[in-house]
mmCIF file of N, CA and C in Angstrom:
data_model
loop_
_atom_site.group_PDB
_atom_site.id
_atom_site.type_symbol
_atom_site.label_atom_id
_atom_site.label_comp_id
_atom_site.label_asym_id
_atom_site.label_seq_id
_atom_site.Cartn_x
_atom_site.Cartn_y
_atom_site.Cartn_z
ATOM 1 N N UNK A 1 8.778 -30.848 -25.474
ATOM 2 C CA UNK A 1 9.427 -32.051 -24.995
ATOM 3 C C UNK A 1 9.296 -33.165 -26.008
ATOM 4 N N UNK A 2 10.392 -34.049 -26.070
ATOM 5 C CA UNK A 2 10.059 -35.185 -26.994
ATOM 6 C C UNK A 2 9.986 -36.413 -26.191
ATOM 7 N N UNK A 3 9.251 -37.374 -26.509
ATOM 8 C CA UNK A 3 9.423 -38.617 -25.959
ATOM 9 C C UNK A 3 10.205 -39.974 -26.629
ATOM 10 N N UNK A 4 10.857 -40.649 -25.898
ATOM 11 C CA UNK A 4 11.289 -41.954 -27.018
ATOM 12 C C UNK A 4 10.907 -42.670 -26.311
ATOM 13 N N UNK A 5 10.938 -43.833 -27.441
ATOM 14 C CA UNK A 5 10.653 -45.806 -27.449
ATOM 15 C C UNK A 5 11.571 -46.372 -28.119
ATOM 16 N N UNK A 6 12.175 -47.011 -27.447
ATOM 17 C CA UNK A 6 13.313 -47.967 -28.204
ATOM 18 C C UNK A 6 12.360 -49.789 -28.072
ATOM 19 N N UNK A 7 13.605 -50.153 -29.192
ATOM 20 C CA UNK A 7 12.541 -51.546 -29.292
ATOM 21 C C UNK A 7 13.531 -51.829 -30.467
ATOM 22 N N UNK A 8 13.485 -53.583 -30.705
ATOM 23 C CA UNK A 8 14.430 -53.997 -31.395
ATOM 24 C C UNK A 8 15.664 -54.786 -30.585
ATOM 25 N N UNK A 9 15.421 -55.261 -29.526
ATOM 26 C CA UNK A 9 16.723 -55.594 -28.552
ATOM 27 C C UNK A 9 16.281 -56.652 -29.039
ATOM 28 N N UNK A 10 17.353 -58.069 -28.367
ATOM 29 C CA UNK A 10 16.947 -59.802 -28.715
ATOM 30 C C UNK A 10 18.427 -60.271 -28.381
ATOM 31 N N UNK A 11 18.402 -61.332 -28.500
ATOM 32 C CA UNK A 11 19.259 -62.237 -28.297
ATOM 33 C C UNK A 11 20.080 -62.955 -29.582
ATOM 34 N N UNK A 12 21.367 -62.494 -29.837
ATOM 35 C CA UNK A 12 22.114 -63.337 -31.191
ATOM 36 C C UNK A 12 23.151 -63.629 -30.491
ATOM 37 N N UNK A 13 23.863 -64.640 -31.626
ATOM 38 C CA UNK A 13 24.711 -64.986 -31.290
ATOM 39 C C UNK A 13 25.865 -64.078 -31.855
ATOM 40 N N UNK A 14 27.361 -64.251 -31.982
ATOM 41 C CA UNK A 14 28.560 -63.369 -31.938
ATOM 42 C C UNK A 14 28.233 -63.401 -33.733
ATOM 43 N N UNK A 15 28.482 -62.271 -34.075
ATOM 44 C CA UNK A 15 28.767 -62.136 -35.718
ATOM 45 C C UNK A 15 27.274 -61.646 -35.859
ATOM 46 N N UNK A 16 26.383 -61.917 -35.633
ATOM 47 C CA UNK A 16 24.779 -61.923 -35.420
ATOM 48 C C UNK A 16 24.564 -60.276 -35.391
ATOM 49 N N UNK A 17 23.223 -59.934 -36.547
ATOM 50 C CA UNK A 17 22.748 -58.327 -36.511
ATOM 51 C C UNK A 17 21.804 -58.033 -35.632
ATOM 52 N N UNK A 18 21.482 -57.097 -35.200
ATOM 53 C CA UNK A 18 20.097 -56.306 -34.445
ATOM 54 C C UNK A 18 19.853 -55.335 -35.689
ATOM 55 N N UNK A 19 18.549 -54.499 -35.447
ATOM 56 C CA UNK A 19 18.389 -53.049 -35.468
ATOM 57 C C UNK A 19 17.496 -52.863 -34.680
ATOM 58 N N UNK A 20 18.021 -51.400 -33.724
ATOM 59 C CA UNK A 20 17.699 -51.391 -33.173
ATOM 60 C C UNK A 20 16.511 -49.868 -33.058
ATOM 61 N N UNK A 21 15.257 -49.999 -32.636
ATOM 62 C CA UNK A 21 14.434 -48.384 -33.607
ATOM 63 C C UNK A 21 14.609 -47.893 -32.263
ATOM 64 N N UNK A 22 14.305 -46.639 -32.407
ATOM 65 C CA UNK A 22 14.139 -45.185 -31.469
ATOM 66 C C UNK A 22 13.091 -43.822 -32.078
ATOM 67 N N UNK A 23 11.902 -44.462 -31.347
ATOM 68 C CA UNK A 23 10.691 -43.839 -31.748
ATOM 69 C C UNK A 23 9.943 -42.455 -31.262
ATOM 70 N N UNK A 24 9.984 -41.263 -31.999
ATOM 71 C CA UNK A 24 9.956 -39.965 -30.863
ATOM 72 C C UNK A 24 8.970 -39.457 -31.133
ATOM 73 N N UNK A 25 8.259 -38.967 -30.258
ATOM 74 C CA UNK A 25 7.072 -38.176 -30.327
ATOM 75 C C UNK A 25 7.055 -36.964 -30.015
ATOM 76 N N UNK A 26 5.690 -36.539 -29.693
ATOM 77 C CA UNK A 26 5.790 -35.202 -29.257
ATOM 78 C C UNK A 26 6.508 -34.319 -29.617
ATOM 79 N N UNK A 27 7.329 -33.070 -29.653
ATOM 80 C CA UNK A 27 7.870 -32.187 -29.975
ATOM 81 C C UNK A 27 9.318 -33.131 -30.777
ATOM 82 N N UNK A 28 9.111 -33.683 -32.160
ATOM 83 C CA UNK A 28 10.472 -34.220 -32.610
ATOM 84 C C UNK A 28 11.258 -33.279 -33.398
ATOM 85 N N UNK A 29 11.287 -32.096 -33.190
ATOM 86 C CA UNK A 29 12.597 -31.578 -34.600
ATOM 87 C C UNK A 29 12.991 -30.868 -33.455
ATOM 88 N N UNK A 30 14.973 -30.578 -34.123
ATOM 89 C CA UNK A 30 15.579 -29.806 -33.672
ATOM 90 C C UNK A 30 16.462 -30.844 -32.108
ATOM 91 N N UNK A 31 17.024 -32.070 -32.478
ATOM 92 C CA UNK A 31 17.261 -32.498 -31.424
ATOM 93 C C UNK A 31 18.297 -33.285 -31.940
ATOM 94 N N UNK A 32 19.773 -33.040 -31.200
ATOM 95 C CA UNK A 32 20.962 -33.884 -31.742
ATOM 96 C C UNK A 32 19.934 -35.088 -30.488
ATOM 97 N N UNK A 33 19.899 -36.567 -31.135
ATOM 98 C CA UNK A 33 19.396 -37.471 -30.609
ATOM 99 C C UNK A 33 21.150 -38.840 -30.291
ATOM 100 N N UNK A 34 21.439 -40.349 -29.627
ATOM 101 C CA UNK A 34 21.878 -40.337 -29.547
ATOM 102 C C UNK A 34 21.909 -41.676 -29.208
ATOM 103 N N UNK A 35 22.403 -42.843 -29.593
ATOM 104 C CA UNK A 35 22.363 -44.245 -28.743
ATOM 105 C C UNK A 35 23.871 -44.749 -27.387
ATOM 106 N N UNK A 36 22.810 -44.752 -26.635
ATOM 107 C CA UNK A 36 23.785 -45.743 -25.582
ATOM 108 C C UNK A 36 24.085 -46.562 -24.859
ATOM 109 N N UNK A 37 24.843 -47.177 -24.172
ATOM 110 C CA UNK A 37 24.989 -48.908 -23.580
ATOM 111 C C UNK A 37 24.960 -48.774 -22.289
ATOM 112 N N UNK A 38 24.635 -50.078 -21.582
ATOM 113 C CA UNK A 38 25.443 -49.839 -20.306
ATOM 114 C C UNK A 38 25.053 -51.122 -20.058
ATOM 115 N N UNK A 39 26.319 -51.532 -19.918
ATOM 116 C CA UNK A 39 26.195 -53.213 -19.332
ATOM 117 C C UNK A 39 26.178 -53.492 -17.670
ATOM 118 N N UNK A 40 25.597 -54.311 -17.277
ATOM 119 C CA UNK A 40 25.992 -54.734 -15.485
ATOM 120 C C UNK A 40 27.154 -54.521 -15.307
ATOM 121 N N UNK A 41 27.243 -53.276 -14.027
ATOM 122 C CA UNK A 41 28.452 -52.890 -13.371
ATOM 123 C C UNK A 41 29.038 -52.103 -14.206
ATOM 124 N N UNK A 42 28.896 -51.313 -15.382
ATOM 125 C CA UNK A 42 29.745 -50.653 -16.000
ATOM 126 C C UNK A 42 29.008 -49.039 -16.128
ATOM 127 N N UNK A 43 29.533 -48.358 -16.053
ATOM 128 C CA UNK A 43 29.175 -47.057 -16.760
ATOM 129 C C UNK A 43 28.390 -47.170 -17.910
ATOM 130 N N UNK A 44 27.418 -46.188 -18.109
ATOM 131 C CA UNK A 44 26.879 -45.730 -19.327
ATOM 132 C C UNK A 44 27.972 -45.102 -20.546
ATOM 133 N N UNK A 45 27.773 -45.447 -21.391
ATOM 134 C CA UNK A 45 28.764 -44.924 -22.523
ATOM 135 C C UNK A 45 27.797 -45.074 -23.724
ATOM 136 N N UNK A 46 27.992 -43.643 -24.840
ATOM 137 C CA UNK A 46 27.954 -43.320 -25.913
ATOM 138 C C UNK A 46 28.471 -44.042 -26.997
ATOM 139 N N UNK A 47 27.441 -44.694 -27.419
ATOM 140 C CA UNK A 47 27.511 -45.360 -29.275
ATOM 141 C C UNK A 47 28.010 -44.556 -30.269
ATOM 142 N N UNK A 48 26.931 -44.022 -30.363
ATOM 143 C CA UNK A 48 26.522 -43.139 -32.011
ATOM 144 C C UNK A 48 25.484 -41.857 -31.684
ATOM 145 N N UNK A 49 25.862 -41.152 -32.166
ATOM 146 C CA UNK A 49 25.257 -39.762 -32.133
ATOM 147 C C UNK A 49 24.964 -39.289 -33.866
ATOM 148 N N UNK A 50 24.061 -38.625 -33.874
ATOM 149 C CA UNK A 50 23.208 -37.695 -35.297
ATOM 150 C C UNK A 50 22.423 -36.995 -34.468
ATOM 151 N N UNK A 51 22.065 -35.750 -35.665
ATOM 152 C CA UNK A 51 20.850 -35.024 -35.386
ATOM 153 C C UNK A 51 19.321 -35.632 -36.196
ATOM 154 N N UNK A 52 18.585 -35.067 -35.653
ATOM 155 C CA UNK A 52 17.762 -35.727 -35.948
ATOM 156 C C UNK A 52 17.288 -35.436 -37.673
ATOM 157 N N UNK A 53 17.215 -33.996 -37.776
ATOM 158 C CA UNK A 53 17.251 -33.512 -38.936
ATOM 159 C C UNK A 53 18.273 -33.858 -40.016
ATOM 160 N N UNK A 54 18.928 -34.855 -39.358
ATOM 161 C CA UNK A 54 20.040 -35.148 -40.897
ATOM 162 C C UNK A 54 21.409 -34.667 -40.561
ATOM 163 N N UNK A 55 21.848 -34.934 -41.860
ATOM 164 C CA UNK A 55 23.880 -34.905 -41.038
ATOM 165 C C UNK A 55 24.549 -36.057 -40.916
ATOM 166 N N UNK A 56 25.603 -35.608 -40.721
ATOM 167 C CA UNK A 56 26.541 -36.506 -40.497
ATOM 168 C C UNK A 56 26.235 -37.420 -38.997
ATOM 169 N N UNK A 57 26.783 -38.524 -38.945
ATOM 170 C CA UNK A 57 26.625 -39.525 -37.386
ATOM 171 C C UNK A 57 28.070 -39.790 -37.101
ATOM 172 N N UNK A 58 28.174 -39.665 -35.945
ATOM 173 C CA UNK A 58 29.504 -40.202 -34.786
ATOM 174 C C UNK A 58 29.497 -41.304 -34.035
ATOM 175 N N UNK A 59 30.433 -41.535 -34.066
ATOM 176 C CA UNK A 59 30.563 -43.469 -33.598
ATOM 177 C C UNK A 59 31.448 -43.589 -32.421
ATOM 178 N N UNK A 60 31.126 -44.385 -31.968
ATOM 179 C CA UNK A 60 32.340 -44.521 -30.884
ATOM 180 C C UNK A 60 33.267 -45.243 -31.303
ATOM 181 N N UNK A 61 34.816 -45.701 -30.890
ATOM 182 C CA UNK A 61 36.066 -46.276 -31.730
ATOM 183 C C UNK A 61 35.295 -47.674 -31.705
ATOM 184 N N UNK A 62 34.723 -47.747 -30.792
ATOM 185 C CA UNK A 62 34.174 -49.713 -30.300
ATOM 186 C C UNK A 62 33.668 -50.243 -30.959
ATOM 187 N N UNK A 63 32.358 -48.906 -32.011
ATOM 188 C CA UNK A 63 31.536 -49.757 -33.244
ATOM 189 C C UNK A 63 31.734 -49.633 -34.018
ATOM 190 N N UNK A 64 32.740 -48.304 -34.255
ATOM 191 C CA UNK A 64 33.174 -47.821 -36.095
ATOM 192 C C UNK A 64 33.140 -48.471 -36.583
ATOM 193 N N UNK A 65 32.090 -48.715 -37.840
ATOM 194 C CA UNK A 65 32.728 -49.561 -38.832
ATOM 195 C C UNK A 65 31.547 -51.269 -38.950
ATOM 196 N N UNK A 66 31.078 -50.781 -37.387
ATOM 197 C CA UNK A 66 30.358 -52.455 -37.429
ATOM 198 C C UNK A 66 28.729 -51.831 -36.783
ATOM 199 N N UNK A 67 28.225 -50.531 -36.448
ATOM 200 C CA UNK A 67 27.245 -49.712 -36.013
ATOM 201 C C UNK A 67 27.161 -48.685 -37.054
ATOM 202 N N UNK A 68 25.692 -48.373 -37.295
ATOM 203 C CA UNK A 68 25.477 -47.394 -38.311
ATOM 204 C C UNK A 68 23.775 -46.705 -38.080
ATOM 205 N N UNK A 69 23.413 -45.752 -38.043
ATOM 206 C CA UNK A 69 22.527 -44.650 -37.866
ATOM 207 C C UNK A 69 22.035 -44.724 -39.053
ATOM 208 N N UNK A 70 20.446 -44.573 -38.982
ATOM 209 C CA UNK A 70 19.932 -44.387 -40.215
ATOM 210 C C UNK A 70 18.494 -43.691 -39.658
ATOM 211 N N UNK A 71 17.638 -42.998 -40.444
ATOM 212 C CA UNK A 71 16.944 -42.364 -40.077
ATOM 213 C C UNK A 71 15.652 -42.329 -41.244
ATOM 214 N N UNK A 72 14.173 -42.327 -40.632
ATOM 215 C CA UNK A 72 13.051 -42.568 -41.458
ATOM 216 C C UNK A 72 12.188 -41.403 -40.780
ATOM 217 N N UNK A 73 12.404 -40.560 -41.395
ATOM 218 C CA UNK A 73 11.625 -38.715 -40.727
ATOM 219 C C UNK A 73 10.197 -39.048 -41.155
ATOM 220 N N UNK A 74 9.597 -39.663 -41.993
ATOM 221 C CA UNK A 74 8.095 -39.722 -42.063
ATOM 222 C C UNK A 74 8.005 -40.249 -40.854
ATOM 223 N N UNK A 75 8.245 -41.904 -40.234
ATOM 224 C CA UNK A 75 8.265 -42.238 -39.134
ATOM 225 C C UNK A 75 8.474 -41.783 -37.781
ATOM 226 N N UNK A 76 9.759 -40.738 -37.399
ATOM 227 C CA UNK A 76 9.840 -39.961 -36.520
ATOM 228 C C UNK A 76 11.152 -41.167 -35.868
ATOM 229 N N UNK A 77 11.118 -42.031 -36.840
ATOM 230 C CA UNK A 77 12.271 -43.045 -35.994
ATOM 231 C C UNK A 77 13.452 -43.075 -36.511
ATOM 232 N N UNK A 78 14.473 -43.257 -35.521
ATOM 233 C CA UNK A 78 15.809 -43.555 -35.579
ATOM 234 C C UNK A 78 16.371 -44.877 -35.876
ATOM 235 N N UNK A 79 16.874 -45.623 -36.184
ATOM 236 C CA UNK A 79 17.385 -46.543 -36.238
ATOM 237 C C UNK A 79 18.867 -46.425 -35.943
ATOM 238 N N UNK A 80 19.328 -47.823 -35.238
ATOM 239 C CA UNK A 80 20.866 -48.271 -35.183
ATOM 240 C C UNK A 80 21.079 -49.837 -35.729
ATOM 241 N N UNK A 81 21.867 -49.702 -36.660
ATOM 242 C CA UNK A 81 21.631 -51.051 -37.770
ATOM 243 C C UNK A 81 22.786 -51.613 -36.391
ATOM 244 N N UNK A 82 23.439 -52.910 -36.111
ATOM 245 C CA UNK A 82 24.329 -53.035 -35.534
ATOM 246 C C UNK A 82 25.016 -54.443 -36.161
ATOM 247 N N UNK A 83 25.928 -54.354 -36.678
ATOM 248 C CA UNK A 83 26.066 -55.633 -37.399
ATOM 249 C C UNK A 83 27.835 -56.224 -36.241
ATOM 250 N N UNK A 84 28.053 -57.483 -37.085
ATOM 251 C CA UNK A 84 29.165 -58.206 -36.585
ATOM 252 C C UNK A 84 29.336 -58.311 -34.894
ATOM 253 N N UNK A 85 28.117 -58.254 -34.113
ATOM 254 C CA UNK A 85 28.225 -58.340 -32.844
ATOM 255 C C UNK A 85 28.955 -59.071 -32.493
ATOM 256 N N UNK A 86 29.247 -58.810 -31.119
ATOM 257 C CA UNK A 86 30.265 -59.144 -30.308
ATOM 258 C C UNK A 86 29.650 -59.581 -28.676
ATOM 259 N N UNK A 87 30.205 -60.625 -27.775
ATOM 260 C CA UNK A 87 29.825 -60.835 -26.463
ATOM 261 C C UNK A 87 29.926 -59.241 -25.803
ATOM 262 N N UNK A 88 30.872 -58.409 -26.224
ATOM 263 C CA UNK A 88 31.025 -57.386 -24.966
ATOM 264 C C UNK A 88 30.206 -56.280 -25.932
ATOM 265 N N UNK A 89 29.452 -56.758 -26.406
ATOM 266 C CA UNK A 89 27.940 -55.622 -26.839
ATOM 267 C C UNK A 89 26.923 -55.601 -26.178
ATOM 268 N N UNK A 90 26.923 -56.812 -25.644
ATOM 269 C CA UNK A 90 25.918 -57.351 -24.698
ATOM 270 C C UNK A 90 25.719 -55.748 -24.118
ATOM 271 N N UNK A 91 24.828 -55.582 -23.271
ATOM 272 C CA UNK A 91 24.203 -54.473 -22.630
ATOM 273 C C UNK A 91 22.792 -53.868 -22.760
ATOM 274 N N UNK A 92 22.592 -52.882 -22.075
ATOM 275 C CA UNK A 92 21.133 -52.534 -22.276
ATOM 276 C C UNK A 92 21.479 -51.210 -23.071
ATOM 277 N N UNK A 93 20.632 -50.745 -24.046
ATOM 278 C CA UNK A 93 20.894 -50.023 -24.747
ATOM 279 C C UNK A 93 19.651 -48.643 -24.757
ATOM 280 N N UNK A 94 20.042 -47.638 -24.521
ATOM 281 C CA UNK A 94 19.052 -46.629 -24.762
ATOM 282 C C UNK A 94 18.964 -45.688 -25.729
ATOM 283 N N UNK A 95 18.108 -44.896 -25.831
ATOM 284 C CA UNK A 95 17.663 -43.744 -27.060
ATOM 285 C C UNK A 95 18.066 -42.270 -25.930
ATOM 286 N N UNK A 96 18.602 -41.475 -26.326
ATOM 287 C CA UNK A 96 18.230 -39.967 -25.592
ATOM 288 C C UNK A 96 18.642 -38.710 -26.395
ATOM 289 N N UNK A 97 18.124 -37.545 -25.900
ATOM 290 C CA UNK A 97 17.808 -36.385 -26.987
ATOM 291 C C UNK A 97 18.269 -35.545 -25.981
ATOM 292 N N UNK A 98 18.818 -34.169 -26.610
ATOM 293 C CA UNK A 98 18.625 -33.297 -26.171
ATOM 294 C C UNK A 98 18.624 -32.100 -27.254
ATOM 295 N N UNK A 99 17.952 -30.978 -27.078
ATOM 296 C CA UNK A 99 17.540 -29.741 -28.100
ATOM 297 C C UNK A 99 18.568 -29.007 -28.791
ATOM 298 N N UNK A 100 18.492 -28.953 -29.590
ATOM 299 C CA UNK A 100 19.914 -28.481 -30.719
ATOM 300 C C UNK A 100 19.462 -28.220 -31.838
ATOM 301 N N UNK A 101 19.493 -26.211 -32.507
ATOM 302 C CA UNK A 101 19.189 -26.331 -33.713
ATOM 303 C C UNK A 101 20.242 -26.747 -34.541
ATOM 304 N N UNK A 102 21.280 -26.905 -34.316
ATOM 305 C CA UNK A 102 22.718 -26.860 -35.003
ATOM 306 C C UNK A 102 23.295 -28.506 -34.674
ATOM 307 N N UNK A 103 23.752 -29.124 -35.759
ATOM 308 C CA UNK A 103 24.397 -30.136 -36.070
ATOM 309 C C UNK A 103 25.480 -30.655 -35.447
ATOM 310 N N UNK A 104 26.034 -29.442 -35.470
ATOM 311 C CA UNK A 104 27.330 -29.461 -35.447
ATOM 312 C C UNK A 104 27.494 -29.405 -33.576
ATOM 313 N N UNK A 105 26.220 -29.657 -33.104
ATOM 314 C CA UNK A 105 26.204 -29.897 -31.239
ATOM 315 C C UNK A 105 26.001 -31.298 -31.204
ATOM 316 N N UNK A 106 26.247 -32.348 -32.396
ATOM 317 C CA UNK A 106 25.751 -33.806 -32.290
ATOM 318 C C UNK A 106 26.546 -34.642 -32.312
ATOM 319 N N UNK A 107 27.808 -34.088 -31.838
ATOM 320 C CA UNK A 107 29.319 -34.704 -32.163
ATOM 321 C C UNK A 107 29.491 -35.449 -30.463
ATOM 322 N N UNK A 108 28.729 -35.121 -29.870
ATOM 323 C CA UNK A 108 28.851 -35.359 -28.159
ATOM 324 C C UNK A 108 28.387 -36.772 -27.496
ATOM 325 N N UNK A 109 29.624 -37.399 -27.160
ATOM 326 C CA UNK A 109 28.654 -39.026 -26.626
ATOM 327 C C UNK A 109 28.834 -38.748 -24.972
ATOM 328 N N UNK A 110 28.709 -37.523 -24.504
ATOM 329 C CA UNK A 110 28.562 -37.479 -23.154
ATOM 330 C C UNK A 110 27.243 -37.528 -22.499
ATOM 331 N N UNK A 111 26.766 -38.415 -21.835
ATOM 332 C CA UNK A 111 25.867 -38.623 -21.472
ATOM 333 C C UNK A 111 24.724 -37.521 -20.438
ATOM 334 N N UNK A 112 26.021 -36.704 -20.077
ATOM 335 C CA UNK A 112 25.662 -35.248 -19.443
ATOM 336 C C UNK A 112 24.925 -34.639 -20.293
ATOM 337 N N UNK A 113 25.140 -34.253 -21.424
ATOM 338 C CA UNK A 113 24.760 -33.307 -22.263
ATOM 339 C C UNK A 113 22.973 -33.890 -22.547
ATOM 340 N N UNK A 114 22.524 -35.128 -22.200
ATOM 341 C CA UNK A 114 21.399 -35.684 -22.852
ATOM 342 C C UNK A 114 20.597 -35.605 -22.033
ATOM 343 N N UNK A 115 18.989 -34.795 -21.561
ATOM 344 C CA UNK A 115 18.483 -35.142 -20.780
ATOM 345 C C UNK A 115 16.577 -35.260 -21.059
ATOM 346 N N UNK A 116 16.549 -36.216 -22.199
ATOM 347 C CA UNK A 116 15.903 -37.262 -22.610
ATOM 348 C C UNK A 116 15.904 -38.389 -22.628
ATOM 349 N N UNK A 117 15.298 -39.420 -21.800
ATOM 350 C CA UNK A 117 15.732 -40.500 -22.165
ATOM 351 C C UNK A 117 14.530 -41.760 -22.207
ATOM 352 N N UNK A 118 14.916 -42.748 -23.107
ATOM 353 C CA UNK A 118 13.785 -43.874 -23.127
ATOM 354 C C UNK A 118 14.096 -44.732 -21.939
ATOM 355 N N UNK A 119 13.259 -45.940 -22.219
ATOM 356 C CA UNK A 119 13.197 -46.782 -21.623
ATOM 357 C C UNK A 119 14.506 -47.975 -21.243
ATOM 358 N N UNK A 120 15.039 -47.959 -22.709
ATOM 359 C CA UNK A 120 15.921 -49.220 -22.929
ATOM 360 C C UNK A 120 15.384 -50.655 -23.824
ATOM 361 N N UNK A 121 16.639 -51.209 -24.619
ATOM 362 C CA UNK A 121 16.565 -51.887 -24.721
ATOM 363 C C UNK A 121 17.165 -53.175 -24.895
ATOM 364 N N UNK A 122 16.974 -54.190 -24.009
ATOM 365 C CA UNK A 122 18.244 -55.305 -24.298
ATOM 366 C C UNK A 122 18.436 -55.896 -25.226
ATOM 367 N N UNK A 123 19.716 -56.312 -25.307
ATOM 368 C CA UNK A 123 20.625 -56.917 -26.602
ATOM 369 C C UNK A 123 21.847 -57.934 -26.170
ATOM 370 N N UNK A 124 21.564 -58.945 -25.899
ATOM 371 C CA UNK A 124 22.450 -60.140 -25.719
ATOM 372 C C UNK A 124 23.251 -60.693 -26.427
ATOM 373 N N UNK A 125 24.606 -60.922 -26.644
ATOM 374 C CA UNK A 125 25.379 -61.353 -27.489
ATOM 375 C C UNK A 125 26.032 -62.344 -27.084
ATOM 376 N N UNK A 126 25.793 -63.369 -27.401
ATOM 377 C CA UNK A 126 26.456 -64.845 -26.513
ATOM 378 C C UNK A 126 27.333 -65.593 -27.977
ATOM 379 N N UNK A 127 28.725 -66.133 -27.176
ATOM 380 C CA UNK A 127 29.916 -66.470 -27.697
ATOM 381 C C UNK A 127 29.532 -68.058 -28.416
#
């Protein structure tokens, strides 16, 4: 089993960066891992997806371009850089894993498929 810690949430204003870490323990290799949102009243939805072992990362159309995955394997942590925020980023944001020797299972922002998950962490984006 792996465990996560997310951490890195705060309060900016619009245009304003986060990063945001995702810290795993316990059993960490072999896990397409995965960031996601969910604001008051809305569904959970899929950011960005990688494996943990490296590879390519998947974005959702919402951050392409302004969200980016980066990864520190001595650490065991994930990172999500998040730049040019926006008010409707606002949300609580989580870390979750699920077991995958293969890469090419890390293409998935369905929240079904994940059944690891952290704590959360908030991220406020005010206009």
């Amino acid at each position: 089993q792996v465990q996560l810690v997310e951490s890195g949430g705060g309060s900016v204003q619009a245009g304003g960066s986060l990063r945001l870490s995702c810290t795993l323990s316990g059993s960490t290799l072999n896990y397409c891992i995965a960031w996601f949102r969910q604001a008051p009243g809305k569904e959970r939805e899929g950011v960005a997806s990688t494996h943990i072992g490296g590879g390519s990362s998947y974005y959702d159309d919402s951050v392409q371009g302004r969200f980016t995955i980066s990864r520190d394997n001595a650490k065991n942590t994930l990172y999500l850089q998040a730049d040019s925020l926006k008010p409707e980023d606002t949300a609580m944001y989580y870390c979750a894993a699920f077991g995958s020797y293969s890469a090419s299972h890390c293409t998935s922002l369905s929240k079904e498929k994940y059944n690891y998950w952290g704590q959360g962490t908030q991220v406020t984006v005010s206009s």
